[in-house]
JSON list of C-alpha atoms in Angstrom, two decimals:
[
{"chain": "A", "resi": 1397, "resn": "MET", "atom": "CA", "xyz": [-10.65, -36.72, -19.91]},
{"chain": "A", "resi": 1398, "resn": "LYS", "atom": "CA", "xyz": [-12.78, -35.12, -22.63]},
{"chain": "A", "resi": 1399, "resn": "LYS", "atom": "CA", "xyz": [-15.57, -34.52, -20.11]},
{"chain": "A", "resi": 1400, "resn": "ILE", "atom": "CA", "xyz": [-13.13, -32.77, -17.77]},
{"chain": "A", "resi": 1401, "resn": "LEU", "atom": "CA", "xyz": [-11.80, -30.52, -20.54]},
{"chain": "A", "resi": 1402, "resn": "LEU", "atom": "CA", "xyz": [-15.34, -29.75, -21.71]},
{"chain": "A", "resi": 1403, "resn": "SER", "atom": "CA", "xyz": [-16.42, -28.87, -18.15]},
{"chain": "A", "resi": 1404, "resn": "ALA", "atom": "CA", "xyz": [-13.39, -26.60, -17.71]},
{"chain": "A", "resi": 1405, "resn": "LEU", "atom": "CA", "xyz": [-14.11, -24.87, -21.01]},
{"chain": "A", "resi": 1406, "resn": "MET", "atom": "CA", "xyz": [-17.75, -24.32, -20.06]},
{"chain": "A", "resi": 1407, "resn": "ALA", "atom": "CA", "xyz": [-16.66, -22.85, -16.71]},
{"chain": "A", "resi": 1408, "resn": "VAL", "atom": "CA", "xyz": [-14.33, -20.38, -18.44]},
{"chain": "A", "resi": 1409, "resn": "VAL", "atom": "CA", "xyz": [-17.10, -19.40, -20.87]},
{"chain": "A", "resi": 1410, "resn": "ALA", "atom": "CA", "xyz": [-19.52, -18.90, -17.96]},
{"chain": "A", "resi": 1411, "resn": "LEU", "atom": "CA", "xyz": [-17.04, -16.70, -16.07]},
{"chain": "A", "resi": 1412, "resn": "THR", "atom": "CA", "xyz": [-16.32, -14.70, -19.20]},
{"chain": "A", "resi": 1413, "resn": "ALA", "atom": "CA", "xyz": [-20.02, -14.18, -19.81]},
{"chain": "A", "resi": 1414, "resn": "SER", "atom": "CA", "xyz": [-20.49, -13.08, -16.20]},
{"chain": "A", "resi": 1415, "resn": "ALA", "atom": "CA", "xyz": [-17.58, -10.64, -16.33]},
{"chain": "A", "resi": 1416, "resn": "GLN", "atom": "CA", "xyz": [-18.95, -7.17, -17.04]},
{"chain": "A", "resi": 1417, "resn": "ARG", "atom": "CA", "xyz": [-17.41, -4.18, -18.72]},
{"chain": "A", "resi": 1418, "resn": "SER", "atom": "CA", "xyz": [-19.10, -0.80, -18.76]},
{"chain": "A", "resi": 1419, "resn": "ASP", "atom": "CA", "xyz": [-20.39, 0.64, -22.02]},
{"chain": "A", "resi": 1420, "resn": "GLU", "atom": "CA", "xyz": [-18.22, 3.19, -23.78]},
{"chain": "A", "resi": 1421, "resn": "GLY", "atom": "CA", "xyz": [-18.81, 6.75, -22.65]},
{"chain": "A", "resi": 1422, "resn": "THR", "atom": "CA", "xyz": [-20.11, 5.86, -19.18]},
{"chain": "A", "resi": 1423, "resn": "PHE", "atom": "CA", "xyz": [-18.87, 6.96, -15.76]},
{"chain": "A", "resi": 1424, "resn": "THR", "atom": "CA", "xyz": [-18.49, 4.42, -12.97]},
{"chain": "A", "resi": 1425, "resn": "LEU", "atom": "CA", "xyz": [-18.05, 4.71, -9.21]},
{"chain": "A", "resi": 1426, "resn": "THR", "atom": "CA", "xyz": [-16.34, 1.88, -7.32]},
{"chain": "A", "resi": 1427, "resn": "PRO", "atom": "CA", "xyz": [-16.39, 1.97, -3.49]},
{"chain": "A", "resi": 1428, "resn": "GLN", "atom": "CA", "xyz": [-13.72, -0.40, -2.15]},
{"chain": "A", "resi": 1429, "resn": "LEU", "atom": "CA", "xyz": [-12.32, -1.77, 1.07]},
{"chain": "A", "resi": 1430, "resn": "GLY", "atom": "CA", "xyz": [-9.26, -3.88, 1.73]},
{"chain": "A", "resi": 1431, "resn": "PHE", "atom": "CA", "xyz": [-5.87, -4.48, 3.30]},
{"chain": "A", "resi": 1432, "resn": "ALA", "atom": "CA", "xyz": [-2.46, -2.90, 2.87]},
{"chain": "A", "resi": 1433, "resn": "TYR", "atom": "CA", "xyz": [0.93, -4.12, 4.03]},
{"chain": "A", "resi": 1434, "resn": "SER", "atom": "CA", "xyz": [3.70, -1.53, 4.29]},
{"chain": "A", "resi": 1435, "resn": "SER", "atom": "CA", "xyz": [6.74, -3.52, 3.20]},
{"chain": "A", "resi": 1436, "resn": "GLY", "atom": "CA", "xyz": [8.73, -0.31, 2.63]},
{"chain": "A", "resi": 1437, "resn": "PHE", "atom": "CA", "xyz": [8.95, 0.29, 6.39]},
{"chain": "A", "resi": 1438, "resn": "ASN", "atom": "CA", "xyz": [10.97, -2.89, 7.01]},
{"chain": "A", "resi": 1439, "resn": "CYS", "atom": "CA", "xyz": [14.63, -2.57, 7.95]},
{"chain": "A", "resi": 1440, "resn": "SER", "atom": "CA", "xyz": [17.19, -4.17, 10.22]},
{"chain": "A", "resi": 1441, "resn": "THR", "atom": "CA", "xyz": [20.46, -2.59, 11.37]},
{"chain": "A", "resi": 1442, "resn": "GLU", "atom": "CA", "xyz": [23.12, -4.06, 13.65]},
{"chain": "A", "resi": 1443, "resn": "ILE", "atom": "CA", "xyz": [26.41, -2.58, 14.78]},
{"chain": "A", "resi": 1444, "resn": "THR", "atom": "CA", "xyz": [29.11, -4.88, 16.16]},
{"chain": "A", "resi": 1445, "resn": "ILE", "atom": "CA", "xyz": [32.57, -4.30, 17.60]},
{"chain": "A", "resi": 1446, "resn": "ALA", "atom": "CA", "xyz": [34.93, -7.27, 17.82]},
{"chain": "A", "resi": 1447, "resn": "ASP", "atom": "CA", "xyz": [32.02, -9.52, 16.83]},
{"chain": "A", "resi": 1448, "resn": "SER", "atom": "CA", "xyz": [30.03, -8.35, 19.86]},
{"chain": "A", "resi": 1449, "resn": "PRO", "atom": "CA", "xyz": [26.58, -6.83, 19.19]},
{"chain": "A", "resi": 1450, "resn": "LEU", "atom": "CA", "xyz": [26.61, -3.23, 20.38]},
{"chain": "A", "resi": 1451, "resn": "PHE", "atom": "CA", "xyz": [23.41, -1.92, 18.87]},
{"chain": "A", "resi": 1452, "resn": "SER", "atom": "CA", "xyz": [20.53, -3.34, 16.86]},
{"chain": "A", "resi": 1453, "resn": "TYR", "atom": "CA", "xyz": [17.45, -1.75, 15.35]},
{"chain": "A", "resi": 1454, "resn": "GLN", "atom": "CA", "xyz": [14.59, -3.64, 13.74]},
{"chain": "A", "resi": 1455, "resn": "ARG", "atom": "CA", "xyz": [11.63, -1.95, 12.11]},
{"chain": "A", "resi": 1456, "resn": "LYS", "atom": "CA", "xyz": [8.73, -4.02, 10.80]},
{"chain": "A", "resi": 1457, "resn": "GLY", "atom": "CA", "xyz": [5.82, -2.72, 8.76]},
{"chain": "A", "resi": 1458, "resn": "ARG", "atom": "CA", "xyz": [2.40, -3.87, 9.81]},
{"chain": "A", "resi": 1459, "resn": "SER", "atom": "CA", "xyz": [-0.80, -4.72, 7.99]},
{"chain": "A", "resi": 1460, "resn": "GLY", "atom": "CA", "xyz": [-3.31, -1.88, 7.82]},
{"chain": "A", "resi": 1461, "resn": "PHE", "atom": "CA", "xyz": [-6.34, -1.15, 5.71]},
{"chain": "A", "resi": 1462, "resn": "VAL", "atom": "CA", "xyz": [-7.56, 1.07, 2.89]},
{"chain": "A", "resi": 1463, "resn": "ALA", "atom": "CA", "xyz": [-11.07, 2.35, 2.18]},
{"chain": "A", "resi": 1464, "resn": "GLY", "atom": "CA", "xyz": [-12.52, 4.77, -0.33]},
{"chain": "A", "resi": 1465, "resn": "ALA", "atom": "CA", "xyz": [-13.82, 4.99, -3.89]},
{"chain": "A", "resi": 1466, "resn": "GLU", "atom": "CA", "xyz": [-12.61, 5.45, -7.45]},
{"chain": "A", "resi": 1467, "resn": "LEU", "atom": "CA", "xyz": [-14.34, 7.30, -10.30]},
{"chain": "A", "resi": 1468, "resn": "GLY", "atom": "CA", "xyz": [-13.74, 5.92, -13.79]},
{"chain": "A", "resi": 1469, "resn": "TYR", "atom": "CA", "xyz": [-14.69, 6.75, -17.37]},
{"chain": "A", "resi": 1470, "resn": "GLN", "atom": "CA", "xyz": [-14.92, 4.01, -20.02]},
{"chain": "A", "resi": 1471, "resn": "LEU", "atom": "CA", "xyz": [-13.11, 5.77, -22.85]},
{"chain": "A", "resi": 1472, "resn": "ASN", "atom": "CA", "xyz": [-13.36, 2.84, -25.25]},
{"chain": "A", "resi": 1473, "resn": "SER", "atom": "CA", "xyz": [-13.58, -0.95, -25.16]},
{"chain": "A", "resi": 1474, "resn": "TRP", "atom": "CA", "xyz": [-10.10, -1.40, -23.65]},
{"chain": "A", "resi": 1475, "resn": "LEU", "atom": "CA", "xyz": [-9.22, 1.79, -21.73]},
{"chain": "A", "resi": 1476, "resn": "ARG", "atom": "CA", "xyz": [-10.74, 3.22, -18.54]},
{"chain": "A", "resi": 1477, "resn": "PRO", "atom": "CA", "xyz": [-8.93, 6.16, -16.88]},
{"chain": "A", "resi": 1478, "resn": "SER", "atom": "CA", "xyz": [-9.78, 6.55, -13.19]},
{"chain": "A", "resi": 1479, "resn": "VAL", "atom": "CA", "xyz": [-9.09, 8.73, -10.17]},
{"chain": "A", "resi": 1480, "resn": "GLY", "atom": "CA", "xyz": [-9.70, 7.75, -6.58]},
{"chain": "A", "resi": 1481, "resn": "VAL", "atom": "CA", "xyz": [-9.62, 8.91, -2.98]},
{"chain": "A", "resi": 1482, "resn": "LEU", "atom": "CA", "xyz": [-8.51, 6.21, -0.55]},
{"chain": "A", "resi": 1483, "resn": "TYR", "atom": "CA", "xyz": [-7.86, 6.47, 3.18]},
{"chain": "A", "resi": 1484, "resn": "GLN", "atom": "CA", "xyz": [-4.87, 4.38, 4.29]},
{"chain": "A", "resi": 1485, "resn": "TYR", "atom": "CA", "xyz": [-4.04, 3.35, 7.85]},
{"chain": "A", "resi": 1486, "resn": "THR", "atom": "CA", "xyz": [-0.48, 2.09, 8.16]},
{"chain": "A", "resi": 1487, "resn": "GLY", "atom": "CA", "xyz": [2.49, 2.01, 10.52]},
{"chain": "A", "resi": 1488, "resn": "TYR", "atom": "CA", "xyz": [5.31, -0.04, 11.93]},
{"chain": "A", "resi": 1489, "resn": "ASP", "atom": "CA", "xyz": [6.69, -1.51, 15.15]},
{"chain": "A", "resi": 1490, "resn": "VAL", "atom": "CA", "xyz": [10.25, -1.19, 16.46]},
{"chain": "A", "resi": 1491, "resn": "THR", "atom": "CA", "xyz": [12.30, -3.29, 18.85]},
{"chain": "A", "resi": 1492, "resn": "ASP", "atom": "CA", "xyz": [15.38, -1.31, 19.80]},
{"chain": "A", "resi": 1493, "resn": "LEU", "atom": "CA", "xyz": [18.03, -3.33, 21.66]},
{"chain": "A", "resi": 1494, "resn": "VAL", "atom": "CA", "xyz": [21.05, -1.41, 22.91]},
{"chain": "A", "resi": 1495, "resn": "GLY", "atom": "CA", "xyz": [23.89, -3.42, 24.45]},
{"chain": "A", "resi": 1496, "resn": "ARG", "atom": "CA", "xyz": [21.38, -6.27, 25.08]},
{"chain": "A", "resi": 1497, "resn": "GLN", "atom": "CA", "xyz": [19.76, -4.07, 27.70]},
{"chain": "A", "resi": 1498, "resn": "ASP", "atom": "CA", "xyz": [16.80, -1.68, 27.84]},
{"chain": "A", "resi": 1499, "resn": "ILE", "atom": "CA", "xyz": [14.39, -3.36, 25.45]},
{"chain": "A", "resi": 1500, "resn": "LEU", "atom": "CA", "xyz": [12.19, -0.63, 24.01]},
{"chain": "A", "resi": 1501, "resn": "ASP", "atom": "CA", "xyz": [8.75, -1.28, 22.45]},
{"chain": "A", "resi": 1502, "resn": "TYR", "atom": "CA", "xyz": [7.77, 1.44, 20.02]},
{"chain": "A", "resi": 1503, "resn": "SER", "atom": "CA", "xyz": [4.86, 1.62, 17.58]},
{"chain": "A", "resi": 1504, "resn": "HIS", "atom": "CA", "xyz": [4.11, 4.27, 14.99]},
{"chain": "A", "resi": 1505, "resn": "ASN", "atom": "CA", "xyz": [0.66, 4.84, 13.43]},
{"chain": "A", "resi": 1506, "resn": "ILE", "atom": "CA", "xyz": [0.39, 6.85, 10.20]},
{"chain": "A", "resi": 1507, "resn": "HIS", "atom": "CA", "xyz": [-2.70, 8.00, 8.29]},
{"chain": "A", "resi": 1508, "resn": "TYR", "atom": "CA", "xyz": [-2.70, 8.98, 4.62]},
{"chain": "A", "resi": 1509, "resn": "LEU", "atom": "CA", "xyz": [-5.20, 10.15, 2.04]},
{"chain": "A", "resi": 1510, "resn": "ASN", "atom": "CA", "xyz": [-4.16, 8.62, -1.29]},
{"chain": "A", "resi": 1511, "resn": "VAL", "atom": "CA", "xyz": [-5.24, 9.86, -4.73]},
{"chain": "A", "resi": 1512, "resn": "PRO", "atom": "CA", "xyz": [-4.48, 7.16, -7.34]},
{"chain": "A", "resi": 1513, "resn": "ILE", "atom": "CA", "xyz": [-4.66, 8.36, -10.97]},
{"chain": "A", "resi": 1514, "resn": "LEU", "atom": "CA", "xyz": [-4.69, 5.25, -13.14]},
{"chain": "A", "resi": 1515, "resn": "ALA", "atom": "CA", "xyz": [-4.96, 3.94, -16.67]},
{"chain": "A", "resi": 1516, "resn": "ASN", "atom": "CA", "xyz": [-6.90, 0.65, -16.57]},
{"chain": "A", "resi": 1517, "resn": "VAL", "atom": "CA", "xyz": [-6.21, -1.41, -19.69]},
{"chain": "A", "resi": 1518, "resn": "TYR", "atom": "CA", "xyz": [-8.52, -4.37, -20.39]},
{"chain": "A", "resi": 1519, "resn": "ILE", "atom": "CA", "xyz": [-6.59, -7.23, -22.00]},
{"chain": "A", "resi": 1520, "resn": "PHE", "atom": "CA", "xyz": [-9.33, -9.82, -21.49]},
{"chain": "A", "resi": 1521, "resn": "HIS", "atom": "CA", "xyz": [-13.03, -9.49, -20.78]},
{"chain": "A", "resi": 1522, "resn": "GLY", "atom": "CA", "xyz": [-13.22, -8.35, -17.15]},
{"chain": "A", "resi": 1523, "resn": "PHE", "atom": "CA", "xyz": [-9.44, -8.58, -16.59]},
{"chain": "A", "resi": 1524, "resn": "ALA", "atom": "CA", "xyz": [-7.35, -5.38, -16.54]},
{"chain": "A", "resi": 1525, "resn": "ILE", "atom": "CA", "xyz": [-3.80, -4.29, -15.88]},
{"chain": "A", "resi": 1526, "resn": "LYS", "atom": "CA", "xyz": [-3.22, -0.83, -14.45]},
{"chain": "A", "resi": 1527, "resn": "ALA", "atom": "CA", "xyz": [-0.53, 1.73, -13.71]},
{"chain": "A", "resi": 1528, "resn": "GLY", "atom": "CA", "xyz": [-0.31, 5.42, -12.94]},
{"chain": "A", "resi": 1529, "resn": "ILE", "atom": "CA", "xyz": [0.78, 7.98, -10.38]},
{"chain": "A", "resi": 1530, "resn": "GLN", "atom": "CA", "xyz": [-0.43, 8.47, -6.81]},
{"chain": "A", "resi": 1531, "resn": "PRO", "atom": "CA", "xyz": [0.12, 11.49, -4.56]},
{"chain": "A", "resi": 1532, "resn": "SER", "atom": "CA", "xyz": [-0.38, 10.69, -0.87]},
{"chain": "A", "resi": 1533, "resn": "PHE", "atom": "CA", "xyz": [-1.27, 13.35, 1.68]},
{"chain": "A", "resi": 1534, "resn": "LEU", "atom": "CA", "xyz": [-0.39, 12.94, 5.36]},
{"chain": "A", "resi": 1535, "resn": "ILE", "atom": "CA", "xyz": [-3.40, 13.50, 7.61]},
{"chain": "A", "resi": 1536, "resn": "GLY", "atom": "CA", "xyz": [-1.99, 12.29, 10.94]},
{"chain": "A", "resi": 1537, "resn": "SER", "atom": "CA", "xyz": [0.85, 10.46, 12.67]},
{"chain": "A", "resi": 1538, "resn": "THR", "atom": "CA", "xyz": [1.36, 9.34, 16.27]},
{"chain": "A", "resi": 1539, "resn": "TYR", "atom": "CA", "xyz": [3.80, 7.11, 18.12]},
{"chain": "A", "resi": 1540, "resn": "LYS", "atom": "CA", "xyz": [3.35, 5.08, 21.27]},
{"chain": "A", "resi": 1541, "resn": "MET", "atom": "CA", "xyz": [6.34, 4.32, 23.50]},
{"chain": "A", "resi": 1542, "resn": "GLU", "atom": "CA", "xyz": [6.11, 2.72, 26.94]},
{"chain": "A", "resi": 1543, "resn": "GLY", "atom": "CA", "xyz": [2.45, 3.76, 27.23]},
{"chain": "A", "resi": 1544, "resn": "GLU", "atom": "CA", "xyz": [3.00, 7.37, 26.19]},
{"chain": "A", "resi": 1545, "resn": "LYS", "atom": "CA", "xyz": [1.61, 8.87, 22.98]},
{"chain": "A", "resi": 1546, "resn": "ALA", "atom": "CA", "xyz": [2.71, 11.89, 20.98]},
{"chain": "A", "resi": 1547, "resn": "SER", "atom": "CA", "xyz": [2.22, 13.37, 17.52]},
{"chain": "A", "resi": 1548, "resn": "THR", "atom": "CA", "xyz": [5.00, 12.90, 14.94]},
{"chain": "A", "resi": 1549, "resn": "THR", "atom": "CA", "xyz": [3.30, 14.68, 12.05]},
{"chain": "A", "resi": 1550, "resn": "GLU", "atom": "CA", "xyz": [5.99, 17.37, 11.96]},
{"chain": "A", "resi": 1551, "resn": "ASN", "atom": "CA", "xyz": [8.67, 14.71, 11.33]},
{"chain": "A", "resi": 1552, "resn": "LEU", "atom": "CA", "xyz": [7.05, 13.38, 8.13]},
{"chain": "A", "resi": 1553, "resn": "ASN", "atom": "CA", "xyz": [6.65, 14.88, 4.68]},
{"chain": "A", "resi": 1554, "resn": "ALA", "atom": "CA", "xyz": [3.17, 16.25, 4.06]},
{"chain": "A", "resi": 1555, "resn": "THR", "atom": "CA", "xyz": [3.07, 14.84, 0.51]},
{"chain": "A", "resi": 1556, "resn": "THR", "atom": "CA", "xyz": [4.70, 11.76, -0.98]},
{"chain": "A", "resi": 1557, "resn": "PHE", "atom": "CA", "xyz": [4.38, 10.08, -4.37]},
{"chain": "A", "resi": 1558, "resn": "HIS", "atom": "CA", "xyz": [3.98, 6.49, -5.55]},
{"chain": "A", "resi": 1559, "resn": "ILE", "atom": "CA", "xyz": [3.74, 4.53, -8.78]},
{"chain": "A", "resi": 1560, "resn": "PRO", "atom": "CA", "xyz": [0.87, 2.03, -8.44]},
{"chain": "A", "resi": 1561, "resn": "VAL", "atom": "CA", "xyz": [1.03, -1.07, -10.65]},
{"chain": "A", "resi": 1562, "resn": "GLY", "atom": "CA", "xyz": [-1.56, -3.83, -10.47]},
{"chain": "A", "resi": 1563, "resn": "VAL", "atom": "CA", "xyz": [-4.27, -6.05, -11.90]},
{"chain": "A", "resi": 1564, "resn": "SER", "atom": "CA", "xyz": [-8.01, -6.36, -11.37]},
{"chain": "A", "resi": 1565, "resn": "TYR", "atom": "CA", "xyz": [-10.85, -8.67, -12.30]},
{"chain": "A", "resi": 1566, "resn": "GLU", "atom": "CA", "xyz": [-14.52, -7.72, -12.56]},
{"chain": "A", "resi": 1567, "resn": "TRP", "atom": "CA", "xyz": [-17.34, -10.23, -12.10]},
{"chain": "A", "resi": 1568, "resn": "ARG", "atom": "CA", "xyz": [-20.97, -9.17, -11.89]},
{"chain": "A", "resi": 1569, "resn": "ASN", "atom": "CA", "xyz": [-19.93, -5.65, -10.82]},
{"chain": "A", "resi": 1570, "resn": "PHE", "atom": "CA", "xyz": [-17.64, -6.98, -8.06]},
{"chain": "A", "resi": 1571, "resn": "VAL", "atom": "CA", "xyz": [-14.02, -5.90, -8.53]},
{"chain": "A", "resi": 1572, "resn": "VAL", "atom": "CA", "xyz": [-11.00, -7.64, -6.99]},
{"chain": "A", "resi": 1573, "resn": "ASP", "atom": "CA", "xyz": [-7.96, -5.35, -7.20]},
{"chain": "A", "resi": 1574, "resn": "ALA", "atom": "CA", "xyz": [-4.32, -6.10, -6.31]},
{"chain": "A", "resi": 1575, "resn": "ARG", "atom": "CA", "xyz": [-1.60, -3.44, -6.48]},
{"chain": "A", "resi": 1576, "resn": "VAL", "atom": "CA", "xyz": [2.00, -2.80, -5.61]},
{"chain": "A", "resi": 1577, "resn": "ASN", "atom": "CA", "xyz": [2.65, 0.85, -4.75]},
{"chain": "A", "resi": 1578, "resn": "PHE", "atom": "CA", "xyz": [6.30, 1.78, -5.33]},
{"chain": "A", "resi": 1579, "resn": "ALA", "atom": "CA", "xyz": [7.45, 4.75, -3.24]},
{"chain": "A", "resi": 1580, "resn": "LEU", "atom": "CA", "xyz": [9.11, 7.56, -5.21]},
{"chain": "A", "resi": 1581, "resn": "SER", "atom": "CA", "xyz": [9.80, 9.81, -2.22]},
{"chain": "A", "resi": 1582, "resn": "ASP", "atom": "CA", "xyz": [10.77, 9.48, 1.43]},
{"chain": "A", "resi": 1583, "resn": "ALA", "atom": "CA", "xyz": [8.13, 9.54, 4.14]},
{"chain": "A", "resi": 1584, "resn": "GLU", "atom": "CA", "xyz": [10.51, 11.17, 6.65]},
{"chain": "A", "resi": 1585, "resn": "LYS", "atom": "CA", "xyz": [11.89, 14.68, 6.42]},
{"chain": "A", "resi": 1586, "resn": "GLU", "atom": "CA", "xyz": [15.21, 13.65, 7.98]},
{"chain": "A", "resi": 1587, "resn": "HIS", "atom": "CA", "xyz": [17.10, 10.42, 8.61]},
{"chain": "A", "resi": 1588, "resn": "MET", "atom": "CA", "xyz": [17.07, 9.01, 12.13]},
{"chain": "A", "resi": 1589, "resn": "THR", "atom": "CA", "xyz": [20.58, 8.73, 13.58]},
{"chain": "A", "resi": 1590, "resn": "TYR", "atom": "CA", "xyz": [22.24, 7.17, 16.64]},
{"chain": "A", "resi": 1591, "resn": "LYS", "atom": "CA", "xyz": [25.57, 8.22, 18.14]},
{"chain": "A", "resi": 1592, "resn": "ILE", "atom": "CA", "xyz": [27.61, 5.38, 19.63]},
{"chain": "A", "resi": 1593, "resn": "LEU", "atom": "CA", "xyz": [31.23, 5.73, 20.78]},
{"chain": "A", "resi": 1594, "resn": "ASP", "atom": "CA", "xyz": [31.53, 9.08, 19.00]},
{"chain": "A", "resi": 1595, "resn": "GLU", "atom": "CA", "xyz": [30.34, 7.53, 15.73]},
{"chain": "A", "resi": 1596, "resn": "VAL", "atom": "CA", "xyz": [27.05, 8.56, 14.11]},
{"chain": "A", "resi": 1597, "resn": "TYR", "atom": "CA", "xyz": [25.02, 5.82, 12.41]},
{"chain": "A", "resi": 1598, "resn": "ASP", "atom": "CA", "xyz": [22.11, 6.36, 10.04]},
{"chain": "A", "resi": 1599, "resn": "ILE", "atom": "CA", "xyz": [18.89, 4.38, 10.28]},
{"chain": "A", "resi": 1600, "resn": "PRO", "atom": "CA", "xyz": [17.41, 3.60, 6.82]},
{"chain": "A", "resi": 1601, "resn": "VAL", "atom": "CA", "xyz": [14.85, 6.23, 5.89]},
{"chain": "A", "resi": 1602, "resn": "LEU", "atom": "CA", "xyz": [11.13, 5.45, 5.86]},
{"chain": "A", "resi": 1603, "resn": "LYS", "atom": "CA", "xyz": [9.55, 4.76, 2.48]},
{"chain": "A", "resi": 1604, "resn": "ASN", "atom": "CA", "xyz": [5.84, 3.95, 2.40]},
{"chain": "A", "resi": 1605, "resn": "GLY", "atom": "CA", "xyz": [5.96, 1.32, -0.34]},
{"chain": "A", "resi": 1606, "resn": "TYR", "atom": "CA", "xyz": [3.09, -1.11, 0.19]},
{"chain": "A", "resi": 1607, "resn": "LEU", "atom": "CA", "xyz": [1.01, -3.97, -1.16]},
{"chain": "A", "resi": 1608, "resn": "GLN", "atom": "CA", "xyz": [-2.74, -3.46, -1.48]},
{"chain": "A", "resi": 1609, "resn": "LEU", "atom": "CA", "xyz": [-5.64, -5.88, -1.97]},
{"chain": "A", "resi": 1610, "resn": "THR", "atom": "CA", "xyz": [-9.22, -4.60, -2.15]},
{"chain": "A", "resi": 1611, "resn": "LEU", "atom": "CA", "xyz": [-12.73, -5.74, -2.98]},
{"chain": "A", "resi": 1612, "resn": "GLY", "atom": "CA", "xyz": [-15.10, -3.22, -4.56]},
{"chain": "A", "resi": 1613, "resn": "TYR", "atom": "CA", "xyz": [-18.47, -2.93, -6.24]},
{"chain": "A", "resi": 1614, "resn": "LYS", "atom": "CA", "xyz": [-18.81, -0.89, -9.43]},
{"chain": "A", "resi": 1615, "resn": "PHE", "atom": "CA", "xyz": [-21.86, 1.31, -10.11]},
{"chain": "A", "resi": 1616, "resn": "GLU", "atom": "CA", "xyz": [-22.64, 2.94, -13.44]},
{"chain": "A", "resi": 1617, "resn": "LEU", "atom": "CA", "xyz": [-23.56, 6.61, -13.10]}
]
């Protein structure tokens, strides 16, 4: 038992020694690549009359990816402000079932340029928690329905805002970063509605809240 505890302790010490933090007063550049899952696009709506399904709408966010780089400045031993530029590919799929007839396959692809502005706080050697603000700029949007494609950029807001919250760990200049990006604003300009039997029903508005996991490599400048 003592040997196991001693081995575990030595492993922790080795990892801690390998974890690197930049010297105070230095700039760093961290290119990164990873995945993003747009959980904020998920919704399910069903309308029934006399317990009979009349209309259903299911929207499911899909996994996309992010790629870009972040520039940081090691202000002191525990604080590193940073700003980044990250391309995000995201979207969702819809199955629209009306009266159990006319199944409609619909997919929507959306492209953003995200600018995360973060405070990275080191609470352990190589381990940091982070939070900040992130404006996201729409750079393109298309839908595909029954083989036809069209632009939907005019239906979405050009700028949206998020609050990113996450953690990261640095080991030999490699950086593993996990974040949750909480949407502060709607992605759509207007709610989608359906009119059924002279009644108008709202579809929940799009919000691009998403989970993000990236791997990067940090360079000192």
